[in-house]
PDB file of C-alpha atoms in Angstrom:
ATOM      1  CA  MET A   1       0.000   0.000   0.000  1.00 73.00           C
ATOM      2  CA  ASP A   2       1.382   3.371  -1.075  1.00 85.00           C
ATOM      3  CA  LEU A   3       2.052   5.493   2.005  1.00 87.00           C
ATOM      4  CA  ARG A   4       1.526   8.675  -0.016  1.00 90.00           C
ATOM      5  CA  LEU A   5      -2.088   7.656  -0.644  1.00 91.00           C
ATOM      6  CA  LEU A   6      -2.642   7.013   3.045  1.00 90.00           C
ATOM      7  CA  SER A   7      -1.085  10.377   3.914  1.00 92.00           C
ATOM      8  CA  SER A   8      -3.436  12.221   1.549  1.00 93.00           C
ATOM      9  CA  PHE A   9      -6.442  10.270   2.854  1.00 93.00           C
ATOM     10  CA  LEU A  10      -5.647  11.125   6.496  1.00 92.00           C
ATOM     11  CA  ALA A  11      -5.044  14.799   5.645  1.00 92.00           C
ATOM     12  CA  VAL A  12      -8.512  15.044   4.064  1.00 93.00           C
ATOM     13  CA  VAL A  13     -10.057  13.310   7.062  1.00 93.00           C
ATOM     14  CA  GLU A  14      -8.332  15.620   9.545  1.00 92.00           C
ATOM     15  CA  GLU A  15      -8.907  18.836   7.575  1.00 92.00           C
ATOM     16  CA  GLY A  16     -12.428  17.909   6.447  1.00 93.00           C
ATOM     17  CA  HIS A  17     -11.697  19.492   3.086  1.00 93.00           C
ATOM     18  CA  PHE A  18      -9.735  18.477  -0.031  1.00 93.00           C
ATOM     19  CA  GLY A  19      -8.380  21.957  -0.668  1.00 92.00           C
ATOM     20  CA  ARG A  20      -7.054  22.450   2.884  1.00 93.00           C
ATOM     21  CA  ALA A  21      -5.550  18.962   2.813  1.00 91.00           C
ATOM     22  CA  ALA A  22      -3.782  19.825  -0.443  1.00 91.00           C
ATOM     23  CA  ALA A  23      -2.357  23.038   1.032  1.00 91.00           C
ATOM     24  CA  ARG A  24      -1.115  21.140   4.101  1.00 89.00           C
ATOM     25  CA  LEU A  25       0.635  18.561   1.923  1.00 89.00           C
ATOM     26  CA  PHE A  26       1.964  21.151  -0.576  1.00 87.00           C
ATOM     27  CA  LEU A  27       0.044  19.374  -3.348  1.00 87.00           C
ATOM     28  CA  SER A  28      -2.640  20.481  -5.762  1.00 91.00           C
ATOM     29  CA  PRO A  29      -6.286  19.623  -4.920  1.00 90.00           C
ATOM     30  CA  PRO A  30      -6.587  17.408  -8.036  1.00 91.00           C
ATOM     31  CA  ALA A  31      -3.529  15.424  -6.872  1.00 91.00           C
ATOM     32  CA  VAL A  32      -5.061  14.802  -3.446  1.00 92.00           C
ATOM     33  CA  THR A  33      -8.358  13.834  -5.041  1.00 94.00           C
ATOM     34  CA  GLN A  34      -6.537  11.398  -7.317  1.00 93.00           C
ATOM     35  CA  HIS A  35      -4.706   9.877  -4.324  1.00 92.00           C
ATOM     36  CA  VAL A  36      -7.969   9.220  -2.493  1.00 93.00           C
ATOM     37  CA  ARG A  37      -9.544   7.705  -5.613  1.00 93.00           C
ATOM     38  CA  ARG A  38      -6.546   5.399  -6.122  1.00 92.00           C
ATOM     39  CA  LEU A  39      -6.732   4.301  -2.477  1.00 92.00           C
ATOM     40  CA  GLU A  40     -10.461   3.608  -2.820  1.00 92.00           C
ATOM     41  CA  SER A  41      -9.713   1.588  -5.945  1.00 92.00           C
ATOM     42  CA  GLU A  42      -7.077  -0.458  -4.088  1.00 91.00           C
ATOM     43  CA  VAL A  43      -9.338  -1.303  -1.117  1.00 92.00           C
ATOM     44  CA  GLY A  44     -12.367  -1.821  -3.373  1.00 93.00           C
ATOM     45  CA  THR A  45     -14.803   0.543  -1.694  1.00 95.00           C
ATOM     46  CA  ARG A  46     -15.565   4.192  -1.110  1.00 94.00           C
ATOM     47  CA  LEU A  47     -13.796   5.696   1.900  1.00 94.00           C
ATOM     48  CA  LEU A  48     -15.078   9.271   1.915  1.00 94.00           C
ATOM     49  CA  HIS A  49     -18.346  11.014   1.182  1.00 94.00           C
ATOM     50  CA  ARG A  50     -17.873  14.257  -0.752  1.00 91.00           C
ATOM     51  CA  ASN A  51     -19.656  17.578  -0.279  1.00 87.00           C
ATOM     52  CA  PRO A  52     -19.377  17.640   2.672  1.00 92.00           C
ATOM     53  CA  VAL A  53     -16.424  15.397   3.438  1.00 93.00           C
ATOM     54  CA  SER A  54     -17.203  12.595   5.877  1.00 94.00           C
ATOM     55  CA  LEU A  55     -16.037   9.047   6.473  1.00 94.00           C
ATOM     56  CA  THR A  56     -17.830   6.003   5.202  1.00 95.00           C
ATOM     57  CA  PRO A  57     -17.845   2.945   7.513  1.00 93.00           C
ATOM     58  CA  ALA A  58     -14.934   1.514   5.496  1.00 94.00           C
ATOM     59  CA  GLY A  59     -13.095   4.806   5.748  1.00 92.00           C
ATOM     60  CA  ALA A  60     -13.586   4.952   9.508  1.00 93.00           C
ATOM     61  CA  ARG A  61     -12.096   1.469   9.821  1.00 91.00           C
ATOM     62  CA  LEU A  62      -9.137   2.364   7.585  1.00 93.00           C
ATOM     63  CA  VAL A  63      -8.258   5.512   9.563  1.00 91.00           C
ATOM     64  CA  GLY A  64      -6.790   3.546  12.464  1.00 86.00           C
ATOM     65  CA  HIS A  65      -4.784   1.298  10.162  1.00 87.00           C
ATOM     66  CA  ALA A  66      -3.522   4.299   8.164  1.00 89.00           C
ATOM     67  CA  ARG A  67      -2.351   6.130  11.252  1.00 87.00           C
ATOM     68  CA  GLY A  68      -0.582   3.019  12.537  1.00 83.00           C
ATOM     69  CA  LEU A  69       1.140   2.380   9.195  1.00 85.00           C
ATOM     70  CA  LEU A  70       2.328   5.967   8.846  1.00 86.00           C
ATOM     71  CA  ALA A  71       3.517   6.074  12.445  1.00 83.00           C
ATOM     72  CA  ALA A  72       5.452   2.834  11.900  1.00 81.00           C
ATOM     73  CA  ALA A  73       7.003   4.187   8.701  1.00 85.00           C
ATOM     74  CA  ASN A  74       8.054   7.417  10.449  1.00 83.00           C
ATOM     75  CA  ALA A  75       9.483   5.469  13.370  1.00 80.00           C
ATOM     76  CA  ALA A  76      11.461   3.293  10.945  1.00 83.00           C
ATOM     77  CA  MET A  77      12.893   6.345   9.179  1.00 84.00           C
ATOM     78  CA  ASP A  78      13.818   7.992  12.493  1.00 80.00           C
ATOM     79  CA  ASP A  79      15.506   4.799  13.663  1.00 76.00           C
ATOM     80  CA  MET A  80      17.514   4.491  10.452  1.00 81.00           C
ATOM     81  CA  ALA A  81      18.533   8.155  10.595  1.00 78.00           C
ATOM     82  CA  GLU A  82      19.763   7.668  14.161  1.00 70.00           C
ATOM     83  CA  LEU A  83      21.692   4.570  13.100  1.00 69.00           C
ATOM     84  CA  VAL A  84      23.357   6.443  10.232  1.00 69.00           C
ATOM     85  CA  GLN A  85      24.260   9.347  12.539  1.00 68.00           C
ATOM     86  CA  ASP A  86      25.753   6.957  15.096  1.00 58.00           C
ATOM     87  CA  LYS A  87      27.706   5.201  12.379  1.00 60.00           C
ATOM     88  CA  GLU A  88      29.068   8.488  11.044  1.00 56.00           C
ATOM     89  CA  ALA A  89      30.006   9.538  14.572  1.00 56.00           C
ATOM     90  CA  ASP A  90      31.921   6.288  15.007  1.00 62.00           C
ATOM     91  CA  VAL A  91      33.991   6.857  11.862  1.00 73.00           C
ATOM     92  CA  VAL A  92      37.392   8.205  12.854  1.00 81.00           C
ATOM     93  CA  ARG A  93      38.852  10.695  10.410  1.00 90.00           C
ATOM     94  CA  PRO A  94      42.260   9.511   9.215  1.00 95.00           C
ATOM     95  CA  LEU A  95      45.384  11.599   9.627  1.00 96.00           C
ATOM     96  CA  ARG A  96      46.646  12.329   6.121  1.00 97.00           C
ATOM     97  CA  VAL A  97      50.436  12.553   5.923  1.00 98.00           C
ATOM     98  CA  GLY A  98      52.061  14.064   2.841  1.00 97.00           C
ATOM     99  CA  ILE A  99      55.663  13.167   2.028  1.00 97.00           C
ATOM    100  CA  MET A 100      57.774  14.970  -0.548  1.00 96.00           C
ATOM    101  CA  GLY A 101      60.410  12.594  -1.868  1.00 94.00           C
ATOM    102  CA  HIS A 102      61.958  10.744   1.049  1.00 93.00           C
ATOM    103  CA  GLY A 103      60.643  13.305   3.520  1.00 93.00           C
ATOM    104  CA  SER A 104      62.988  13.918   6.432  1.00 94.00           C
ATOM    105  CA  ALA A 105      65.007  10.758   5.882  1.00 93.00           C
ATOM    106  CA  GLU A 106      64.892   8.248   8.766  1.00 92.00           C
ATOM    107  CA  LEU A 107      62.848  10.676  10.835  1.00 94.00           C
ATOM    108  CA  THR A 108      59.764  10.325   8.621  1.00 95.00           C
ATOM    109  CA  PRO A 109      59.025   6.619   9.194  1.00 95.00           C
ATOM    110  CA  ALA A 110      60.037   7.002  12.851  1.00 95.00           C
ATOM    111  CA  ALA A 111      57.448   9.758  13.349  1.00 95.00           C
ATOM    112  CA  ILE A 112      54.693   7.859  11.523  1.00 96.00           C
ATOM    113  CA  ASN A 113      55.345   4.686  13.518  1.00 96.00           C
ATOM    114  CA  ALA A 114      55.470   6.604  16.799  1.00 95.00           C
ATOM    115  CA  TYR A 115      52.108   8.197  16.011  1.00 95.00           C
ATOM    116  CA  ARG A 116      50.586   4.828  15.125  1.00 95.00           C
ATOM    117  CA  ARG A 117      51.729   3.430  18.456  1.00 95.00           C
ATOM    118  CA  ALA A 118      50.416   6.440  20.357  1.00 94.00           C
ATOM    119  CA  ARG A 119      47.106   6.670  18.480  1.00 93.00           C
ATOM    120  CA  PRO A 120      46.294   3.138  17.196  1.00 94.00           C
ATOM    121  CA  GLU A 121      42.606   4.008  16.783  1.00 93.00           C
ATOM    122  CA  VAL A 122      43.332   6.726  14.180  1.00 95.00           C
ATOM    123  CA  PRO A 123      43.940   5.526  10.609  1.00 95.00           C
ATOM    124  CA  VAL A 124      46.982   7.007   8.873  1.00 97.00           C
ATOM    125  CA  GLU A 125      46.924   7.712   5.144  1.00 97.00           C
ATOM    126  CA  LEU A 126      50.202   8.408   3.341  1.00 97.00           C
ATOM    127  CA  ARG A 127      50.339  10.517   0.198  1.00 96.00           C
ATOM    128  CA  GLN A 128      53.370  11.154  -1.982  1.00 96.00           C
ATOM    129  CA  LEU A 129      53.751  14.844  -2.834  1.00 96.00           C
ATOM    130  CA  ASP A 130      55.356  16.197  -5.957  1.00 94.00           C
ATOM    131  CA  PHE A 131      57.582  19.282  -6.143  1.00 93.00           C
ATOM    132  CA  THR A 132      54.684  21.643  -6.941  1.00 92.00           C
ATOM    133  CA  GLU A 133      52.824  20.653  -3.745  1.00 92.00           C
ATOM    134  CA  HIS A 134      55.298  22.331  -1.427  1.00 90.00           C
ATOM    135  CA  VAL A 135      52.412  24.166   0.286  1.00 93.00           C
ATOM    136  CA  THR A 136      49.315  23.577  -1.864  1.00 93.00           C
ATOM    137  CA  ALA A 137      48.634  20.073  -0.517  1.00 94.00           C
ATOM    138  CA  LEU A 138      48.058  21.636   2.906  1.00 95.00           C
ATOM    139  CA  ILE A 139      46.258  24.747   1.722  1.00 94.00           C
ATOM    140  CA  GLU A 140      43.886  22.716  -0.457  1.00 93.00           C
ATOM    141  CA  ASP A 141      43.263  20.285   2.440  1.00 94.00           C
ATOM    142  CA  SER A 142      44.457  17.138   0.700  1.00 95.00           C
ATOM    143  CA  VAL A 143      46.830  16.371   3.607  1.00 97.00           C
ATOM    144  CA  ASP A 144      46.947  17.327   7.290  1.00 97.00           C
ATOM    145  CA  VAL A 145      50.721  17.315   7.818  1.00 97.00           C
ATOM    146  CA  ALA A 146      53.512  17.363   5.241  1.00 97.00           C
ATOM    147  CA  PHE A 147      57.211  16.505   5.234  1.00 97.00           C
ATOM    148  CA  VAL A 148      58.643  19.058   2.795  1.00 96.00           C
ATOM    149  CA  ARG A 149      61.762  21.017   2.027  1.00 93.00           C
ATOM    150  CA  PRO A 150      62.836  23.760   2.223  1.00 93.00           C
ATOM    151  CA  MET A 151      61.002  25.881   4.815  1.00 93.00           C
ATOM    152  CA  PRO A 152      57.733  27.165   3.270  1.00 93.00           C
ATOM    153  CA  ASP A 153      57.262  30.911   2.966  1.00 91.00           C
ATOM    154  CA  ASP A 154      53.484  31.204   3.297  1.00 92.00           C
ATOM    155  CA  GLU A 155      51.530  32.712   6.190  1.00 93.00           C
ATOM    156  CA  ARG A 156      48.870  30.014   5.812  1.00 94.00           C
ATOM    157  CA  VAL A 157      51.416  27.351   6.791  1.00 96.00           C
ATOM    158  CA  THR A 158      53.447  26.745   9.949  1.00 96.00           C
ATOM    159  CA  ALA A 159      56.585  24.584   9.782  1.00 96.00           C
ATOM    160  CA  ASP A 160      59.160  23.093  12.147  1.00 95.00           C
ATOM    161  CA  VAL A 161      62.728  22.356  11.067  1.00 95.00           C
ATOM    162  CA  LEU A 162      63.462  18.650  11.485  1.00 95.00           C
ATOM    163  CA  THR A 163      66.796  18.019   9.746  1.00 93.00           C
ATOM    164  CA  THR A 164      69.566  20.208   8.377  1.00 94.00           C
ATOM    165  CA  GLU A 165      71.877  18.611   5.821  1.00 94.00           C
ATOM    166  CA  GLN A 166      74.619  19.238   3.317  1.00 96.00           C
ATOM    167  CA  ARG A 167      73.542  19.845  -0.281  1.00 96.00           C
ATOM    168  CA  ILE A 168      74.391  17.462  -3.115  1.00 97.00           C
ATOM    169  CA  VAL A 169      73.970  17.307  -6.870  1.00 96.00           C
ATOM    170  CA  VAL A 170      73.059  14.192  -8.832  1.00 96.00           C
ATOM    171  CA  VAL A 171      74.907  13.585 -12.096  1.00 96.00           C
ATOM    172  CA  PRO A 172      75.293  10.602 -14.451  1.00 95.00           C
ATOM    173  CA  GLU A 173      78.274   8.286 -14.136  1.00 94.00           C
ATOM    174  CA  ALA A 174      79.701   9.716 -17.364  1.00 93.00           C
ATOM    175  CA  SER A 175      79.710  13.318 -16.057  1.00 94.00           C
ATOM    176  CA  PRO A 176      83.148  14.920 -15.439  1.00 93.00           C
ATOM    177  CA  LEU A 177      81.885  15.790 -11.962  1.00 95.00           C
ATOM    178  CA  ALA A 178      81.335  12.143 -11.067  1.00 95.00           C
ATOM    179  CA  ASP A 179      84.985  11.856 -10.024  1.00 95.00           C
ATOM    180  CA  ALA A 180      84.303  14.386  -7.247  1.00 96.00           C
ATOM    181  CA  ARG A 181      81.839  12.091  -5.455  1.00 95.00           C
ATOM    182  CA  THR A 182      84.101  11.987  -2.408  1.00 94.00           C
ATOM    183  CA  SER A 183      86.042  15.261  -2.665  1.00 96.00           C
ATOM    184  CA  GLY A 184      83.053  17.441  -3.523  1.00 96.00           C
ATOM    185  CA  VAL A 185      82.557  20.452  -5.766  1.00 96.00           C
ATOM    186  CA  ARG A 186      81.679  24.116  -5.377  1.00 96.00           C
ATOM    187  CA  VAL A 187      78.610  25.972  -6.574  1.00 94.00           C
ATOM    188  CA  ALA A 188      80.633  27.573  -9.362  1.00 93.00           C
ATOM    189  CA  ASP A 189      81.442  24.069 -10.664  1.00 94.00           C
ATOM    190  CA  ILE A 190      77.776  23.150 -11.116  1.00 92.00           C
ATOM    191  CA  ALA A 191      76.504  26.355 -12.729  1.00 88.00           C
ATOM    192  CA  ASP A 192      76.393  24.800 -16.201  1.00 87.00           C
ATOM    193  CA  LEU A 193      74.775  21.497 -15.288  1.00 91.00           C
ATOM    194  CA  PRO A 194      71.532  20.798 -17.172  1.00 92.00           C
ATOM    195  CA  PHE A 195      69.220  20.962 -14.181  1.00 92.00           C
ATOM    196  CA  PHE A 196      65.717  19.743 -14.992  1.00 92.00           C
ATOM    197  CA  ARG A 197      62.889  22.242 -15.289  1.00 90.00           C
ATOM    198  CA  LEU A 198      59.958  22.818 -12.958  1.00 90.00           C
ATOM    199  CA  PRO A 199      56.390  23.836 -13.869  1.00 88.00           C
ATOM    200  CA  SER A 200      55.702  27.546 -13.586  1.00 87.00           C
ATOM    201  CA  HIS A 201      53.344  27.061 -10.621  1.00 88.00           C
ATOM    202  CA  THR A 202      56.071  25.505  -8.455  1.00 90.00           C
ATOM    203  CA  PRO A 203      56.456  27.583  -5.251  1.00 90.00           C
ATOM    204  CA  ARG A 204      59.410  29.952  -5.419  1.00 90.00           C
ATOM    205  CA  PRO A 205      61.135  28.639  -2.249  1.00 91.00           C
ATOM    206  CA  PHE A 206      61.399  25.181  -3.777  1.00 91.00           C
ATOM    207  CA  ALA A 207      62.750  26.525  -7.077  1.00 90.00           C
ATOM    208  CA  ASP A 208      65.337  28.599  -5.200  1.00 92.00           C
ATOM    209  CA  TYR A 209      66.333  25.503  -3.250  1.00 92.00           C
ATOM    210  CA  LEU A 210      66.648  23.351  -6.345  1.00 91.00           C
ATOM    211  CA  TYR A 211      68.688  25.860  -8.352  1.00 91.00           C
ATOM    212  CA  PHE A 212      70.885  27.065  -5.464  1.00 91.00           C
ATOM    213  CA  ASN A 213      69.198  30.481  -5.487  1.00 88.00           C
ATOM    214  CA  ASP A 214      69.594  30.702  -9.257  1.00 81.00           C
ATOM    215  CA  GLU A 215      73.340  30.260  -9.195  1.00 78.00           C
ATOM    216  CA  ALA A 216      72.783  27.161 -11.340  1.00 73.00           C
ATOM    217  CA  GLN A 217      71.650  28.893 -14.493  1.00 68.00           C
ATOM    218  CA  ARG A 218      71.429  26.247 -17.191  1.00 68.00           C
ATOM    219  CA  ARG A 219      68.279  24.154 -17.503  1.00 78.00           C
ATOM    220  CA  SER A 220      67.562  20.820 -19.155  1.00 85.00           C
ATOM    221  CA  ARG A 221      64.695  20.553 -21.611  1.00 87.00           C
ATOM    222  CA  ASP A 222      63.166  17.890 -19.357  1.00 88.00           C
ATOM    223  CA  PHE A 223      60.657  18.575 -16.591  1.00 91.00           C
ATOM    224  CA  ALA A 224      60.484  16.611 -13.350  1.00 91.00           C
ATOM    225  CA  LEU A 225      58.008  16.533 -10.482  1.00 92.00           C
ATOM    226  CA  THR A 226      59.325  13.620  -8.437  1.00 93.00           C
ATOM    227  CA  PRO A 227      62.712  12.158  -7.430  1.00 93.00           C
ATOM    228  CA  GLN A 228      62.045   9.192  -9.715  1.00 94.00           C
ATOM    229  CA  GLU A 229      61.651  11.513 -12.698  1.00 94.00           C
ATOM    230  CA  VAL A 230      64.841  13.347 -11.693  1.00 93.00           C
ATOM    231  CA  LEU A 231      66.829  10.123 -11.541  1.00 94.00           C
ATOM    232  CA  THR A 232      65.421   8.867 -14.820  1.00 95.00           C
ATOM    233  CA  GLY A 233      66.667  12.057 -16.473  1.00 93.00           C
ATOM    234  CA  VAL A 234      70.042  11.745 -14.750  1.00 95.00           C
ATOM    235  CA  ILE A 235      70.851   8.152 -15.693  1.00 95.00           C
ATOM    236  CA  THR A 236      69.791   8.790 -19.290  1.00 94.00           C
ATOM    237  CA  GLY A 237      72.115  11.807 -19.473  1.00 91.00           C
ATOM    238  CA  ARG A 238      69.361  14.368 -20.077  1.00 91.00           C
ATOM    239  CA  ALA A 239      69.360  16.262 -16.779  1.00 91.00           C
ATOM    240  CA  ALA A 240      70.958  16.847 -13.400  1.00 93.00           C
ATOM    241  CA  GLY A 241      69.291  17.215 -10.037  1.00 93.00           C
ATOM    242  CA  SER A 242      69.991  18.488  -6.549  1.00 94.00           C
ATOM    243  CA  GLY A 243      68.931  17.518  -3.059  1.00 94.00           C
ATOM    244  CA  LEU A 244      69.990  16.842   0.489  1.00 95.00           C
ATOM    245  CA  LYS A 245      72.773  14.440   1.437  1.00 95.00           C
ATOM    246  CA  SER A 246      70.308  11.820   2.716  1.00 94.00           C
ATOM    247  CA  PHE A 247      68.867  11.637  -0.808  1.00 93.00           C
ATOM    248  CA  ALA A 248      71.766   9.339  -1.709  1.00 92.00           C
ATOM    249  CA  ARG A 249      70.793   6.850   1.017  1.00 91.00           C
ATOM    250  CA  TYR A 250      67.255   6.535  -0.285  1.00 92.00           C
ATOM    251  CA  TYR A 251      67.780   6.655  -4.052  1.00 91.00           C
ATOM    252  CA  GLY A 252      70.802   4.514  -4.854  1.00 88.00           C
ATOM    253  CA  TRP A 253      70.120   4.139  -8.561  1.00 92.00           C
ATOM    254  CA  PRO A 254      72.804   2.516 -10.737  1.00 94.00           C
ATOM    255  CA  GLY A 255      74.327   5.147 -12.983  1.00 94.00           C
ATOM    256  CA  ALA A 256      73.498   8.056 -10.667  1.00 96.00           C
ATOM    257  CA  VAL A 257      76.350   9.700  -8.737  1.00 97.00           C
ATOM    258  CA  TYR A 258      75.868  11.980  -5.723  1.00 97.00           C
ATOM    259  CA  VAL A 259      78.390  14.784  -5.338  1.00 97.00           C
ATOM    260  CA  PRO A 260      78.604  17.040  -2.246  1.00 97.00           C
ATOM    261  CA  VAL A 261      78.440  20.797  -2.865  1.00 97.00           C
ATOM    262  CA  LEU A 262      80.931  22.092  -0.338  1.00 96.00           C
ATOM    263  CA  ASP A 263      80.175  25.811  -0.258  1.00 95.00           C
ATOM    264  CA  ALA A 264      76.384  25.680  -0.625  1.00 95.00           C
ATOM    265  CA  PRO A 265      74.474  26.570   2.556  1.00 94.00           C
ATOM    266  CA  TRP A 266      73.086  23.528   4.315  1.00 95.00           C
ATOM    267  CA  GLU A 267      69.342  23.192   3.879  1.00 95.00           C
ATOM    268  CA  SER A 268      66.517  21.942   6.070  1.00 94.00           C
ATOM    269  CA  SER A 269      63.600  19.590   5.759  1.00 95.00           C
ATOM    270  CA  CYS A 270      60.463  20.489   7.702  1.00 96.00           C
ATOM    271  CA  LEU A 271      57.158  19.272   9.006  1.00 97.00           C
ATOM    272  CA  ALA A 272      54.515  21.702   7.764  1.00 97.00           C
ATOM    273  CA  VAL A 273      50.918  22.071   8.954  1.00 97.00           C
ATOM    274  CA  ARG A 274      48.137  24.545   8.327  1.00 96.00           C
ATOM    275  CA  ALA A 275      48.465  27.607  10.532  1.00 95.00           C
ATOM    276  CA  ASN A 276      46.138  27.448  13.546  1.00 87.00           C
ATOM    277  CA  ASP A 277      44.867  23.962  12.619  1.00 92.00           C
ATOM    278  CA  ALA A 278      42.593  22.899  15.502  1.00 90.00           C
ATOM    279  CA  ASN A 279      42.745  19.183  14.686  1.00 94.00           C
ATOM    280  CA  PRO A 280      44.073  17.555  17.901  1.00 93.00           C
ATOM    281  CA  GLU A 281      45.638  14.715  15.905  1.00 95.00           C
ATOM    282  CA  VAL A 282      47.776  17.219  14.006  1.00 95.00           C
ATOM    283  CA  ARG A 283      49.035  18.581  17.326  1.00 94.00           C
ATOM    284  CA  VAL A 284      49.844  15.063  18.573  1.00 95.00           C
ATOM    285  CA  PHE A 285      51.716  14.162  15.393  1.00 95.00           C
ATOM    286  CA  ARG A 286      53.595  17.444  15.396  1.00 94.00           C
ATOM    287  CA  ALA A 287      54.663  17.084  19.048  1.00 94.00           C
ATOM    288  CA  LEU A 288      55.857  13.509  18.525  1.00 94.00           C
ATOM    289  CA  THR A 289      57.790  14.463  15.399  1.00 94.00           C
ATOM    290  CA  ILE A 290      59.527  17.428  17.045  1.00 94.00           C
ATOM    291  CA  ALA A 291      60.533  15.238  19.998  1.00 92.00           C
ATOM    292  CA  LEU A 292      61.922  12.594  17.652  1.00 92.00           C
ATOM    293  CA  ALA A 293      63.804  15.245  15.675  1.00 91.00           C
ATOM    294  CA  GLN A 294      65.627  16.246  18.819  1.00 87.00           C
ATOM    295  CA  GLU A 295      66.456  12.609  19.529  1.00 82.00           C
ATOM    296  CA  LEU A 296      67.300  11.370  16.026  1.00 78.00           C
ATOM    297  CA  GLY A 297      68.571  14.617  14.518  1.00 68.00           C
ATOM    298  CA  PRO A 298      72.263  13.839  15.073  1.00 64.00           C
ATOM    299  CA  LEU A 299      71.849  10.588  13.139  1.00 65.00           C
ATOM    300  CA  VAL A 300      70.296  12.328  10.128  1.00 61.00           C
ATOM    301  CA  ASN A 301      72.197  15.641  10.127  1.00 60.00           C
ATOM    302  CA  ARG A 302      75.484  14.163   9.092  1.00 60.00           C
TER     303      ARG A 302
END
């Protein structure tokens, strides 16, 4: 039995008028009239007298059933809505961790594991960030915390320095600079390397970091957004890259040589979060990571 028909029937009974029932239900009078006729057709007898409106004996009997059916339907909908609300309340929002490249070396997995031990009930989602997402991943709310480098320069983001390391360049085995893998080179020696290009929307701090504040002038024709793309360009002789010293520990690709840049300022990796983020899980993760940085920093900053 169609509950809409019962609802129209009861409205007519209670209002004593088809027009007032229609206004109450936000329907047209012909629609309400049609509903009552369909209901009468289904039960096989007339339920209402017209002009004036009054109940037939069959209609009087149906009124109690109709009210019970509608009350049961409403109770069922309320119960399901409460169940859905309880279920949604039970869903724990995951902490979304963005990682650019290898993050802050050994400190990144240590921080994630420490958080998982401290907050086992909170799911952790990891997302790899490319070079253009230096701050946008946080600002656009695709991650909650982000291991990035160098320090962001954006008032919408707050960052803590985690590691500070020597700079290196990555060149192919055939490069003349490959022989300096242990002795190192100076910034002037790398000015003509074919460093890969970045998209125009890459944040300026990251571009300055990559190109040693524009002291490395020459650019490859190739673009790269990830360390894997950098290394592919390096081992095929099309580009050169730069990074932190720990990069060599995490990306030991055959054919790629890591050369220290002796006179380049050391650079930092950071944990960045949205400024004034009220998420308590962000605060927990940040506090754990800062504490670990103080403990593990000497092992990474070498």
